[in-house]
mmCIF file of C-alpha atoms in Angstrom:
data_model
loop_
_atom_site.group_PDB
_atom_site.id
_atom_site.type_symbol
_atom_site.label_atom_id
_atom_site.label_comp_id
_atom_site.label_asym_id
_atom_site.label_seq_id
_atom_site.Cartn_x
_atom_site.Cartn_y
_atom_site.Cartn_z
ATOM 1 C CA MET A 814 0.000 0.000 0.000
ATOM 2 C CA THR A 815 1.489 3.314 -1.059
ATOM 3 C CA ALA A 816 1.358 6.454 1.063
ATOM 4 C CA HIS A 817 0.717 8.555 -2.014
ATOM 5 C CA PRO A 818 -2.793 9.663 -2.931
ATOM 6 C CA VAL A 819 -4.038 9.709 -6.483
ATOM 7 C CA SER A 820 -4.603 13.388 -7.168
ATOM 8 C CA PRO A 821 -6.036 14.994 -10.304
ATOM 9 C CA ASN A 822 -4.405 17.951 -11.966
ATOM 10 C CA THR A 823 -5.882 21.422 -11.448
ATOM 11 C CA VAL A 824 -5.356 24.854 -12.962
ATOM 12 C CA LEU A 825 -3.313 26.000 -9.963
ATOM 13 C CA ALA A 826 -1.330 22.777 -9.595
ATOM 14 C CA ASN A 827 -0.492 22.877 -13.294
ATOM 15 C CA ALA A 828 1.037 26.339 -12.877
ATOM 16 C CA LEU A 829 3.336 25.355 -10.009
ATOM 17 C CA THR A 830 6.338 23.183 -9.370
ATOM 18 C CA SER A 831 5.958 23.295 -5.587
ATOM 19 C CA ALA A 832 2.987 24.266 -3.434
ATOM 20 C CA GLU A 833 4.907 27.083 -1.745
ATOM 21 C CA ASP A 834 5.441 28.695 -5.168
ATOM 22 C CA VAL A 835 2.147 30.547 -4.574
ATOM 23 C CA LEU A 836 4.091 32.738 -2.112
ATOM 24 C CA THR A 837 6.982 33.552 -4.473
ATOM 25 C CA PRO A 838 5.458 36.707 -6.054
ATOM 26 C CA ARG A 839 4.848 38.285 -2.649
ATOM 27 C CA ILE A 840 8.283 37.353 -1.325
ATOM 28 C CA LEU A 841 10.055 38.780 -4.382
ATOM 29 C CA ALA A 842 7.905 41.932 -4.512
ATOM 30 C CA THR A 843 8.702 43.012 -0.933
ATOM 31 C CA THR A 844 11.828 43.899 0.985
ATOM 32 C CA THR A 845 11.319 40.804 3.065
ATOM 33 C CA GLN A 846 13.832 40.045 5.769
ATOM 34 C CA ARG A 847 11.650 37.756 7.876
ATOM 35 C CA LEU A 848 8.553 35.612 7.410
ATOM 36 C CA VAL A 849 5.818 34.971 9.950
ATOM 37 C CA PHE A 850 3.261 32.251 9.217
ATOM 38 C CA VAL A 851 0.050 33.102 11.049
ATOM 39 C CA VAL A 852 -2.391 30.313 11.923
ATOM 40 C CA GLY A 853 -5.329 30.422 14.299
ATOM 41 C CA THR A 854 -8.141 28.314 15.617
ATOM 42 C CA GLN A 855 -11.049 28.552 18.007
ATOM 43 C CA ILE A 856 -10.026 26.915 21.266
ATOM 44 C CA ASN A 857 -13.459 25.407 21.847
ATOM 45 C CA GLY A 858 -12.227 22.078 23.146
ATOM 46 C CA ALA A 859 -9.690 19.512 22.035
ATOM 47 C CA PRO A 860 -8.299 19.889 18.486
ATOM 48 C CA HIS A 861 -9.436 17.528 15.743
ATOM 49 C CA ILE A 862 -7.397 16.141 12.871
ATOM 50 C CA GLY A 863 -8.171 19.055 10.536
ATOM 51 C CA THR A 864 -6.730 21.487 13.075
ATOM 52 C CA SER A 865 -3.592 19.391 13.600
ATOM 53 C CA LEU A 866 -3.112 19.002 9.858
ATOM 54 C CA VAL A 867 -3.229 22.761 9.182
ATOM 55 C CA GLN A 868 -0.913 23.462 12.116
ATOM 56 C CA SER A 869 1.658 20.892 11.011
ATOM 57 C CA LEU A 870 1.493 22.185 7.436
ATOM 58 C CA THR A 871 2.107 25.694 8.767
ATOM 59 C CA PHE A 872 5.361 24.645 10.442
ATOM 60 C CA ALA A 873 6.381 22.593 7.400
ATOM 61 C CA ALA A 874 5.673 25.508 5.034
ATOM 62 C CA ALA A 875 7.714 27.862 7.211
ATOM 63 C CA ALA A 876 10.657 25.451 7.137
ATOM 64 C CA ARG A 877 10.430 24.932 3.373
ATOM 65 C CA VAL A 878 10.268 28.649 2.566
ATOM 66 C CA ARG A 879 13.102 29.391 5.018
ATOM 67 C CA ASP A 880 15.340 26.781 3.412
ATOM 68 C CA ARG A 881 14.458 27.903 -0.105
ATOM 69 C CA PHE A 882 14.729 31.678 0.242
ATOM 70 C CA GLY A 883 17.105 31.957 3.181
ATOM 71 C CA PHE A 884 14.861 34.177 5.323
ATOM 72 C CA PRO A 885 14.233 33.505 9.019
ATOM 73 C CA ALA A 886 10.730 32.100 9.462
ATOM 74 C CA GLU A 887 8.510 31.581 12.473
ATOM 75 C CA VAL A 888 4.923 30.638 13.328
ATOM 76 C CA MET A 889 2.405 32.797 15.180
ATOM 77 C CA PHE A 890 -0.558 30.927 16.680
ATOM 78 C CA SER A 891 -3.731 32.913 17.318
ATOM 79 C CA ALA A 892 -5.798 31.209 20.021
ATOM 80 C CA LEU A 893 -9.336 32.472 19.472
ATOM 81 C CA ASP A 894 -10.685 32.507 23.000
ATOM 82 C CA ASN A 895 -13.653 34.623 21.893
ATOM 83 C CA ALA A 896 -15.320 31.435 20.606
ATOM 84 C CA PRO A 897 -18.795 31.050 22.128
ATOM 85 C CA HIS A 898 -18.974 28.769 25.157
ATOM 86 C CA GLU A 899 -22.663 29.286 25.937
ATOM 87 C CA VAL A 900 -25.447 30.396 23.587
ATOM 88 C CA VAL A 901 -29.018 31.073 24.783
ATOM 89 C CA THR A 902 -32.116 32.685 23.309
ATOM 90 C CA ASP A 903 -33.865 35.406 25.291
ATOM 91 C CA ALA A 904 -37.475 34.280 25.727
ATOM 92 C CA VAL A 905 -38.718 37.888 25.700
ATOM 93 C CA SER A 906 -36.855 39.497 22.799
ATOM 94 C CA GLY A 907 -35.983 36.384 20.783
ATOM 95 C CA HIS A 908 -32.382 37.584 20.443
ATOM 96 C CA ARG A 909 -29.525 35.131 20.887
ATOM 97 C CA TYR A 910 -26.836 35.806 23.470
ATOM 98 C CA GLN A 911 -23.442 34.284 24.014
ATOM 99 C CA ARG A 912 -20.706 34.104 26.611
ATOM 100 C CA ALA A 913 -17.300 33.388 25.153
ATOM 101 C CA TYR A 914 -14.567 31.212 26.610
ATOM 102 C CA ALA A 915 -12.645 34.343 27.583
ATOM 103 C CA GLN A 916 -15.510 35.747 29.633
ATOM 104 C CA LEU A 917 -16.527 32.450 31.209
ATOM 105 C CA LEU A 918 -13.141 30.905 31.991
ATOM 106 C CA GLY A 919 -10.864 33.902 32.482
ATOM 107 C CA GLN A 920 -7.388 34.548 31.118
ATOM 108 C CA GLN A 921 -5.485 32.160 33.390
ATOM 109 C CA ALA A 922 -7.741 29.208 32.533
ATOM 110 C CA ILE A 923 -7.412 30.043 28.821
ATOM 111 C CA VAL A 924 -3.618 30.010 29.065
ATOM 112 C CA GLU A 925 -3.736 26.655 30.847
ATOM 113 C CA GLN A 926 -6.041 25.245 28.164
ATOM 114 C CA VAL A 927 -3.725 26.380 25.364
ATOM 115 C CA ASP A 928 -0.711 24.979 27.214
ATOM 116 C CA SER A 929 -2.496 21.657 27.673
ATOM 117 C CA LEU A 930 -4.138 21.156 24.278
ATOM 118 C CA TYR A 931 -1.913 22.934 21.762
ATOM 119 C CA ARG A 932 1.535 23.811 23.046
ATOM 120 C CA PRO A 933 2.879 20.221 23.247
ATOM 121 C CA LEU A 934 2.270 19.699 19.512
ATOM 122 C CA PHE A 935 3.679 23.130 18.646
ATOM 123 C CA THR A 936 6.793 22.561 20.713
ATOM 124 C CA ALA A 937 7.381 19.154 19.129
ATOM 125 C CA LEU A 938 6.938 20.546 15.599
ATOM 126 C CA SER A 939 9.139 23.528 16.448
ATOM 127 C CA ASP A 940 11.918 21.298 17.750
ATOM 128 C CA ARG A 941 11.746 18.922 14.778
ATOM 129 C CA LEU A 942 11.727 21.629 12.084
ATOM 130 C CA ARG A 943 13.736 24.317 13.919
ATOM 131 C CA VAL A 944 10.942 26.841 13.469
ATOM 132 C CA PRO A 945 10.249 29.069 16.504
ATOM 133 C CA TYR A 946 6.688 29.989 17.413
ATOM 134 C CA THR A 947 4.687 32.383 19.563
ATOM 135 C CA VAL A 948 1.169 32.136 20.981
ATOM 136 C CA GLU A 949 -1.290 35.012 21.319
ATOM 137 C CA THR A 950 -4.901 34.833 22.466
ATOM 138 C CA TYR A 951 -7.555 37.002 20.879
ATOM 139 C CA SER A 952 -8.072 38.642 24.272
ATOM 140 C CA GLN A 953 -4.446 39.774 24.224
ATOM 141 C CA GLN A 954 -4.700 40.836 20.597
ATOM 142 C CA GLN A 955 -7.800 43.007 20.995
ATOM 143 C CA ALA A 956 -6.292 44.736 24.032
ATOM 144 C CA ARG A 957 -3.211 45.900 22.130
ATOM 145 C CA GLU A 958 -3.066 49.591 21.313
ATOM 146 C CA HIS A 959 -2.202 49.012 17.644
ATOM 147 C CA PHE A 960 -5.184 46.686 17.130
ATOM 148 C CA ARG A 961 -7.586 49.189 18.715
ATOM 149 C CA ARG A 962 -6.213 52.142 16.765
ATOM 150 C CA THR A 963 -6.599 50.108 13.587
ATOM 151 C CA TRP A 964 -10.227 49.322 14.438
ATOM 152 C CA LEU A 965 -10.926 53.005 15.171
ATOM 153 C CA ARG A 966 -9.551 53.918 11.741
ATOM 154 C CA VAL A 967 -11.622 51.188 10.091
ATOM 155 C CA LEU A 968 -14.738 52.452 11.867
ATOM 156 C CA GLN A 969 -14.290 55.811 10.112
ATOM 157 C CA ARG A 970 -14.444 53.997 6.743
ATOM 158 C CA ILE A 971 -16.909 51.289 7.630
ATOM 159 C CA GLU A 972 -19.464 52.575 5.108
ATOM 160 C CA GLY A 973 -17.266 51.314 2.285
ATOM 161 C CA ALA A 974 -16.525 47.977 3.880
ATOM 162 C CA ARG A 975 -19.736 47.017 5.638
ATOM 163 C CA TRP A 976 -21.331 45.129 2.746
ATOM 164 C CA TRP A 977 -18.122 43.129 2.314
ATOM 165 C CA LEU A 978 -18.097 42.199 5.993
ATOM 166 C CA ALA A 979 -21.831 41.499 6.221
ATOM 167 C CA PRO A 980 -23.226 40.953 2.706
ATOM 168 C CA SER A 981 -26.693 39.940 3.959
ATOM 169 C CA THR A 982 -27.372 42.883 6.276
ATOM 170 C CA GLY A 983 -24.673 45.491 5.798
ATOM 171 C CA VAL A 984 -24.176 45.554 9.601
ATOM 172 C CA PRO A 985 -20.794 44.073 10.643
ATOM 173 C CA HIS A 986 -21.066 42.371 14.009
ATOM 174 C CA VAL A 987 -19.341 44.031 16.943
ATOM 175 C CA ARG A 988 -19.827 42.459 20.360
ATOM 176 C CA VAL A 989 -18.868 44.130 23.631
ATOM 177 C CA PRO A 990 -19.698 41.820 26.548
ATOM 178 C CA CYS A 991 -21.700 43.372 29.363
ATOM 179 C CA PRO A 992 -19.168 44.875 31.797
ATOM 180 C CA GLN A 993 -21.196 44.138 34.933
ATOM 181 C CA PRO A 994 -19.171 41.912 37.312
ATOM 182 C CA GLY A 995 -19.772 38.231 36.653
ATOM 183 C CA CYS A 996 -21.881 38.864 33.523
ATOM 184 C CA GLY A 997 -20.094 38.916 30.160
ATOM 185 C CA TRP A 998 -23.149 38.197 28.012
ATOM 186 C CA ALA A 999 -23.316 39.808 24.556
ATOM 187 C CA GLU A 1000 -25.773 39.694 21.678
ATOM 188 C CA LYS A 1001 -24.428 36.967 19.403
ATOM 189 C CA ASP A 1002 -25.733 38.522 16.201
ATOM 190 C CA ALA A 1003 -25.395 42.126 17.435
ATOM 191 C CA GLU A 1004 -28.866 43.165 16.174
ATOM 192 C CA ARG A 1005 -29.159 45.987 18.710
ATOM 193 C CA THR A 1006 -25.456 46.740 19.021
ATOM 194 C CA ARG A 1007 -24.231 49.948 17.408
ATOM 195 C CA SER A 1008 -20.787 51.562 17.191
ATOM 196 C CA TYR A 1009 -20.318 55.334 17.089
ATOM 197 C CA HIS A 1010 -17.072 57.122 16.280
ATOM 198 C CA VAL A 1011 -16.878 60.059 18.705
ATOM 199 C CA GLY A 1012 -13.279 61.122 18.157
ATOM 200 C CA VAL A 1013 -9.974 60.147 16.636
ATOM 201 C CA GLU A 1014 -9.187 58.003 19.660
ATOM 202 C CA ARG A 1015 -12.600 57.025 20.972
ATOM 203 C CA ALA A 1016 -15.661 55.069 19.950
ATOM 204 C CA GLU A 1017 -18.781 54.191 21.902
ATOM 205 C CA VAL A 1018 -20.563 50.880 21.525
ATOM 206 C CA ARG A 1019 -24.156 50.650 22.742
ATOM 207 C CA ALA A 1020 -25.780 47.298 23.313
ATOM 208 C CA VAL A 1021 -28.435 45.437 25.298
ATOM 209 C CA CYS A 1022 -27.577 42.820 27.938
ATOM 210 C CA LEU A 1023 -29.535 39.649 28.556
ATOM 211 C CA HIS A 1024 -29.812 40.496 32.261
ATOM 212 C CA HIS A 1025 -28.914 44.176 32.704
ATOM 213 C CA GLY A 1026 -30.630 45.954 29.818
ATOM 214 C CA GLU A 1027 -28.987 48.774 27.857
ATOM 215 C CA TYR A 1028 -25.330 49.560 28.424
ATOM 216 C CA GLU A 1029 -22.512 51.486 26.776
ATOM 217 C CA VAL A 1030 -18.810 50.690 26.481
ATOM 218 C CA ALA A 1031 -16.087 53.101 25.385
ATOM 219 C CA ILE A 1032 -13.311 51.722 23.179
ATOM 220 C CA GLU A 1033 -10.055 53.679 23.288
ATOM 221 C CA PRO A 1034 -6.494 52.750 22.244
ATOM 222 C CA THR A 1035 -5.372 52.102 25.805
ATOM 223 C CA GLY A 1036 -8.720 51.791 27.578
ATOM 224 C CA ASP A 1037 -10.840 48.984 28.921
ATOM 225 C CA GLY A 1038 -13.781 47.294 27.227
ATOM 226 C CA TYR A 1039 -13.597 43.988 25.373
ATOM 227 C CA LEU A 1040 -13.782 44.398 21.583
ATOM 228 C CA ASP A 1041 -15.161 41.174 20.111
ATOM 229 C CA LEU A 1042 -15.437 41.294 16.320
ATOM 230 C CA ALA A 1043 -17.217 38.737 14.136
ATOM 231 C CA THR A 1044 -14.997 36.479 12.042
ATOM 232 C CA LEU A 1045 -14.634 38.499 8.823
ATOM 233 C CA TYR A 1046 -14.408 41.782 10.727
ATOM 234 C CA ARG A 1047 -11.754 40.368 13.062
ATOM 235 C CA ASN A 1048 -9.655 39.149 10.160
ATOM 236 C CA LEU A 1049 -9.913 42.518 8.430
ATOM 237 C CA VAL A 1050 -8.546 44.365 11.464
ATOM 238 C CA LYS A 1051 -5.936 41.725 12.297
ATOM 239 C CA GLU A 1052 -4.559 41.683 8.771
ATOM 240 C CA LEU A 1053 -4.467 45.475 8.597
ATOM 241 C CA THR A 1054 -2.381 45.544 11.771
ATOM 242 C CA LEU A 1055 0.147 43.208 10.149
ATOM 243 C CA THR A 1056 0.491 44.826 6.718
ATOM 244 C CA GLY A 1057 2.600 47.736 7.940
ATOM 245 C CA SER A 1058 5.380 45.591 9.407
ATOM 246 C CA ARG A 1059 8.577 46.680 7.679
ATOM 247 C CA GLY A 1060 10.812 43.880 6.535
ATOM 248 C CA THR A 1061 8.354 41.191 7.672
ATOM 249 C CA LEU A 1062 5.984 39.320 5.394
ATOM 250 C CA HIS A 1063 3.046 37.751 7.226
ATOM 251 C CA VAL A 1064 1.549 34.683 5.549
ATOM 252 C CA MET A 1065 -2.025 33.818 6.531
ATOM 253 C CA VAL A 1066 -2.359 30.029 6.698
ATOM 254 C CA LYS A 1067 -5.918 28.719 6.688
ATOM 255 C CA GLY A 1068 -7.949 25.637 5.937
ATOM 256 C CA GLY A 1069 -9.460 25.284 2.503
ATOM 257 C CA ASP A 1070 -12.908 26.322 3.758
ATOM 258 C CA TRP A 1071 -11.530 29.878 4.057
ATOM 259 C CA VAL A 1072 -11.069 30.255 0.299
ATOM 260 C CA PHE A 1073 -14.558 31.691 -0.110
ATOM 261 C CA GLY A 1074 -14.520 33.952 2.954
ATOM 262 C CA SER A 1075 -11.149 35.472 2.099
ATOM 263 C CA GLN A 1076 -12.655 36.985 -1.047
ATOM 264 C CA LEU A 1077 -14.862 39.123 1.192
ATOM 265 C CA VAL A 1078 -12.005 40.024 3.536
ATOM 266 C CA ASP A 1079 -9.863 41.131 0.587
ATOM 267 C CA GLY A 1080 -12.748 43.238 -0.736
ATOM 268 C CA ALA A 1081 -13.107 44.890 2.675
ATOM 269 C CA LEU A 1082 -9.353 45.514 2.897
ATOM 270 C CA GLN A 1083 -9.416 47.373 -0.395
ATOM 271 C CA ALA A 1084 -12.607 49.219 0.566
ATOM 272 C CA VAL A 1085 -10.856 50.763 3.582
ATOM 273 C CA GLY A 1086 -7.914 51.842 1.441
ATOM 274 C CA LEU A 1087 -5.366 49.029 1.353
ATOM 275 C CA PRO A 1088 -3.717 48.858 -2.097
ATOM 276 C CA TYR A 1089 -4.130 45.600 -3.961
ATOM 277 C CA GLY A 1090 -0.377 44.931 -3.864
ATOM 278 C CA GLN A 1091 -0.415 44.996 -0.068
ATOM 279 C CA LEU A 1092 -3.116 42.370 0.396
ATOM 280 C CA PRO A 1093 -1.956 39.610 2.758
ATOM 281 C CA ALA A 1094 -0.113 36.599 1.429
ATOM 282 C CA ARG A 1095 -2.272 33.508 1.920
ATOM 283 C CA LEU A 1096 -1.740 29.762 1.919
ATOM 284 C CA PHE A 1097 -4.862 27.572 1.907
ATOM 285 C CA CYS A 1098 -4.300 24.065 3.229
ATOM 286 C CA PRO A 1099 -6.156 20.847 2.321
ATOM 287 C CA GLN A 1100 -9.511 20.391 4.008
ATOM 288 C CA VAL A 1101 -10.645 17.168 5.695
ATOM 289 C CA VAL A 1102 -14.134 16.243 4.507
ATOM 290 C CA THR A 1103 -16.732 13.551 4.983
ATOM 291 C CA ASP A 1104 -17.999 11.191 2.291
ATOM 292 C CA THR A 1105 -20.652 13.828 1.426
ATOM 293 C CA GLY A 1106 -17.972 16.417 0.678
ATOM 294 C CA ALA A 1107 -18.771 18.528 3.763
ATOM 295 C CA LYS A 1108 -16.011 19.598 6.121
ATOM 296 C CA LEU A 1109 -15.435 17.140 8.954
ATOM 297 C CA SER A 1110 -17.294 18.899 11.777
ATOM 298 C CA LYS A 1111 -16.593 17.965 15.376
ATOM 299 C CA SER A 1112 -19.552 20.013 16.619
ATOM 300 C CA LEU A 1113 -22.115 18.537 14.206
ATOM 301 C CA ILE A 1114 -21.061 14.978 15.014
ATOM 302 C CA SER A 1115 -20.961 15.557 18.786
ATOM 303 C CA LYS A 1116 -24.457 17.084 18.668
ATOM 304 C CA GLY A 1117 -25.802 14.111 16.703
ATOM 305 C CA ARG A 1118 -26.565 16.182 13.607
ATOM 306 C CA ALA A 1119 -24.110 14.239 11.456
ATOM 307 C CA PRO A 1120 -22.728 10.691 11.721
ATOM 308 C CA LEU A 1121 -19.097 9.782 12.122
ATOM 309 C CA PRO A 1122 -18.159 9.202 8.463
ATOM 310 C CA ASP A 1123 -17.067 5.827 7.159
ATOM 311 C CA GLY A 1124 -13.383 5.257 7.702
ATOM 312 C CA ALA A 1125 -13.105 7.895 10.437
ATOM 313 C CA THR A 1126 -12.199 7.005 14.000
ATOM 314 C CA PRO A 1127 -12.914 8.869 17.272
ATOM 315 C CA TRP A 1128 -9.340 10.188 17.606
ATOM 316 C CA MET A 1129 -9.910 12.304 14.503
ATOM 317 C CA LEU A 1130 -12.437 14.376 16.459
ATOM 318 C CA ASP A 1131 -10.324 14.502 19.623
ATOM 319 C CA THR A 1132 -6.637 14.050 18.951
ATOM 320 C CA ARG A 1133 -6.028 13.247 22.626
ATOM 321 C CA LEU A 1134 -7.498 9.814 21.799
ATOM 322 C CA TRP A 1135 -4.611 8.988 19.447
ATOM 323 C CA SER A 1136 -3.394 5.578 20.612
ATOM 324 C CA GLY A 1137 0.306 6.279 20.291
ATOM 325 C CA SER A 1138 2.726 8.772 21.793
ATOM 326 C CA LEU A 1139 3.026 12.450 20.920
ATOM 327 C CA SER A 1140 6.326 11.816 19.156
ATOM 328 C CA GLU A 1141 4.696 9.156 16.996
ATOM 329 C CA TYR A 1142 1.785 11.495 16.236
ATOM 330 C CA VAL A 1143 4.242 14.174 15.126
ATOM 331 C CA GLU A 1144 6.124 11.671 12.973
ATOM 332 C CA ARG A 1145 2.893 10.674 11.261
ATOM 333 C CA LEU A 1146 1.795 14.265 10.709
ATOM 334 C CA LEU A 1147 5.159 15.259 9.265
ATOM 335 C CA ALA A 1148 5.116 12.222 6.975
ATOM 336 C CA VAL A 1149 1.716 13.367 5.689
ATOM 337 C CA THR A 1150 2.948 16.947 5.209
ATOM 338 C CA GLU A 1151 5.884 15.595 3.212
ATOM 339 C CA VAL A 1152 3.497 13.715 0.949
ATOM 340 C CA LEU A 1153 1.215 16.722 0.490
ATOM 341 C CA PHE A 1154 4.123 19.044 -0.306
ATOM 342 C CA SER A 1155 5.665 16.540 -2.735
ATOM 343 C CA ASP A 1156 3.391 17.711 -5.528
ATOM 344 C CA PRO A 1157 0.975 20.667 -5.842
ATOM 345 C CA ARG A 1158 -1.714 18.217 -6.961
ATOM 346 C CA HIS A 1159 -1.597 16.649 -3.513
ATOM 347 C CA PHE A 1160 -1.696 19.983 -1.686
ATOM 348 C CA PHE A 1161 -4.442 21.935 -3.403
ATOM 349 C CA ARG A 1162 -7.312 19.533 -2.828
ATOM 350 C CA SER A 1163 -9.426 18.047 -0.029
ATOM 351 C CA TYR A 1164 -9.101 14.664 1.681
ATOM 352 C CA SER A 1165 -11.805 12.430 3.053
ATOM 353 C CA ALA A 1166 -11.414 11.388 6.663
ATOM 354 C CA SER A 1167 -10.863 7.805 5.547
ATOM 355 C CA GLU A 1168 -8.140 8.778 3.062
ATOM 356 C CA LEU A 1169 -6.373 10.908 5.639
ATOM 357 C CA GLY A 1170 -6.615 8.013 8.077
ATOM 358 C CA ARG A 1171 -4.963 5.826 5.461
ATOM 359 C CA LEU A 1172 -2.159 8.343 4.995
ATOM 360 C CA MET A 1173 -1.642 8.606 8.755
ATOM 361 C CA SER A 1174 -1.351 4.822 9.094
ATOM 362 C CA ALA A 1175 0.762 4.145 5.983
ATOM 363 C CA PRO A 1176 4.391 3.037 6.458
ATOM 364 C CA LEU A 1177 6.644 5.979 7.230
ATOM 365 C CA PRO A 1178 8.736 6.802 4.122
ATOM 366 C CA ARG A 1179 12.419 7.684 4.327
ATOM 367 C CA SER A 1180 11.861 10.164 1.502
ATOM 368 C CA VAL A 1181 9.004 10.987 -0.798
ATOM 369 C CA PRO A 1182 9.585 10.218 -4.483
ATOM 370 C CA SER A 1183 7.863 12.183 -7.186
ATOM 371 C CA PRO A 1184 4.476 10.740 -8.157
#
């Protein structure tokens, strides 16, 4: 049994010799002295195989580009602790409310969760590939002065970007959790939440709490108030904060399901004034799918809304259930990344859970020959 998949040719694969060639134009067009590969995930429980695959491909891509172009490369992991932990519907208004992991668990518990569930894999990959990494939670990110100043500037131009960020309503979601002690609830869909720019360095966000009624939170560069932005909005602001880094090229590494959403983010970036040539460099990794073609979803399966697909095993939904050691898990992941990077046809496609399981259990190759 061979470890190699049978992959069809595609327009993109036909134009490349190696998968990382998609980054070459951006590397050559900038005065790059350093590369940072940015990868993030919602820390809503134990990682599944799709998360581990993207993370291992991020480290492998950083090592390959470093060795090819001679630039120092590192990985930045964004731990999205603003993922919803609880979601309820208000019986009176019908609006949905959420409390995120950050508000429910607190910063220390979030750090411990990241250290427990993610850092061991990162450290092992870092040691094996000699690629350093850093970890930043969304709570830390949104509190930084540069992030908040960037959001305040975006708010001044939101009229041009709002239909890119929220094509169905034109109202980009901003959530500011209720500041009352022990509360932290926020409207999930932000129907009654409004942001007002009241100065170069100040905005006011007005919202309605599930328990405490109307409230107002001021957002300033160095002030308090938790600024929780919906997914597209968050990526817009995050990527704007990274584009001005002199000598550093940030590469956004995402799963293949982000291909469609990134079109909207790029439209919003240009709508707020970012030139086309400064759009972020992106690398979309293979997606793990079920036999129906849908992304392998831990939440849908755990809630009984989708079955565990044929050929998948429980460890794929909770990588802590892997039967072997961490070192063996890393060996298997790196063997798979070597196969996927061996030909662009193997990289720019999706893999069923059963096929990925086959690749993870295939004999470890000493080297990967060309298909």
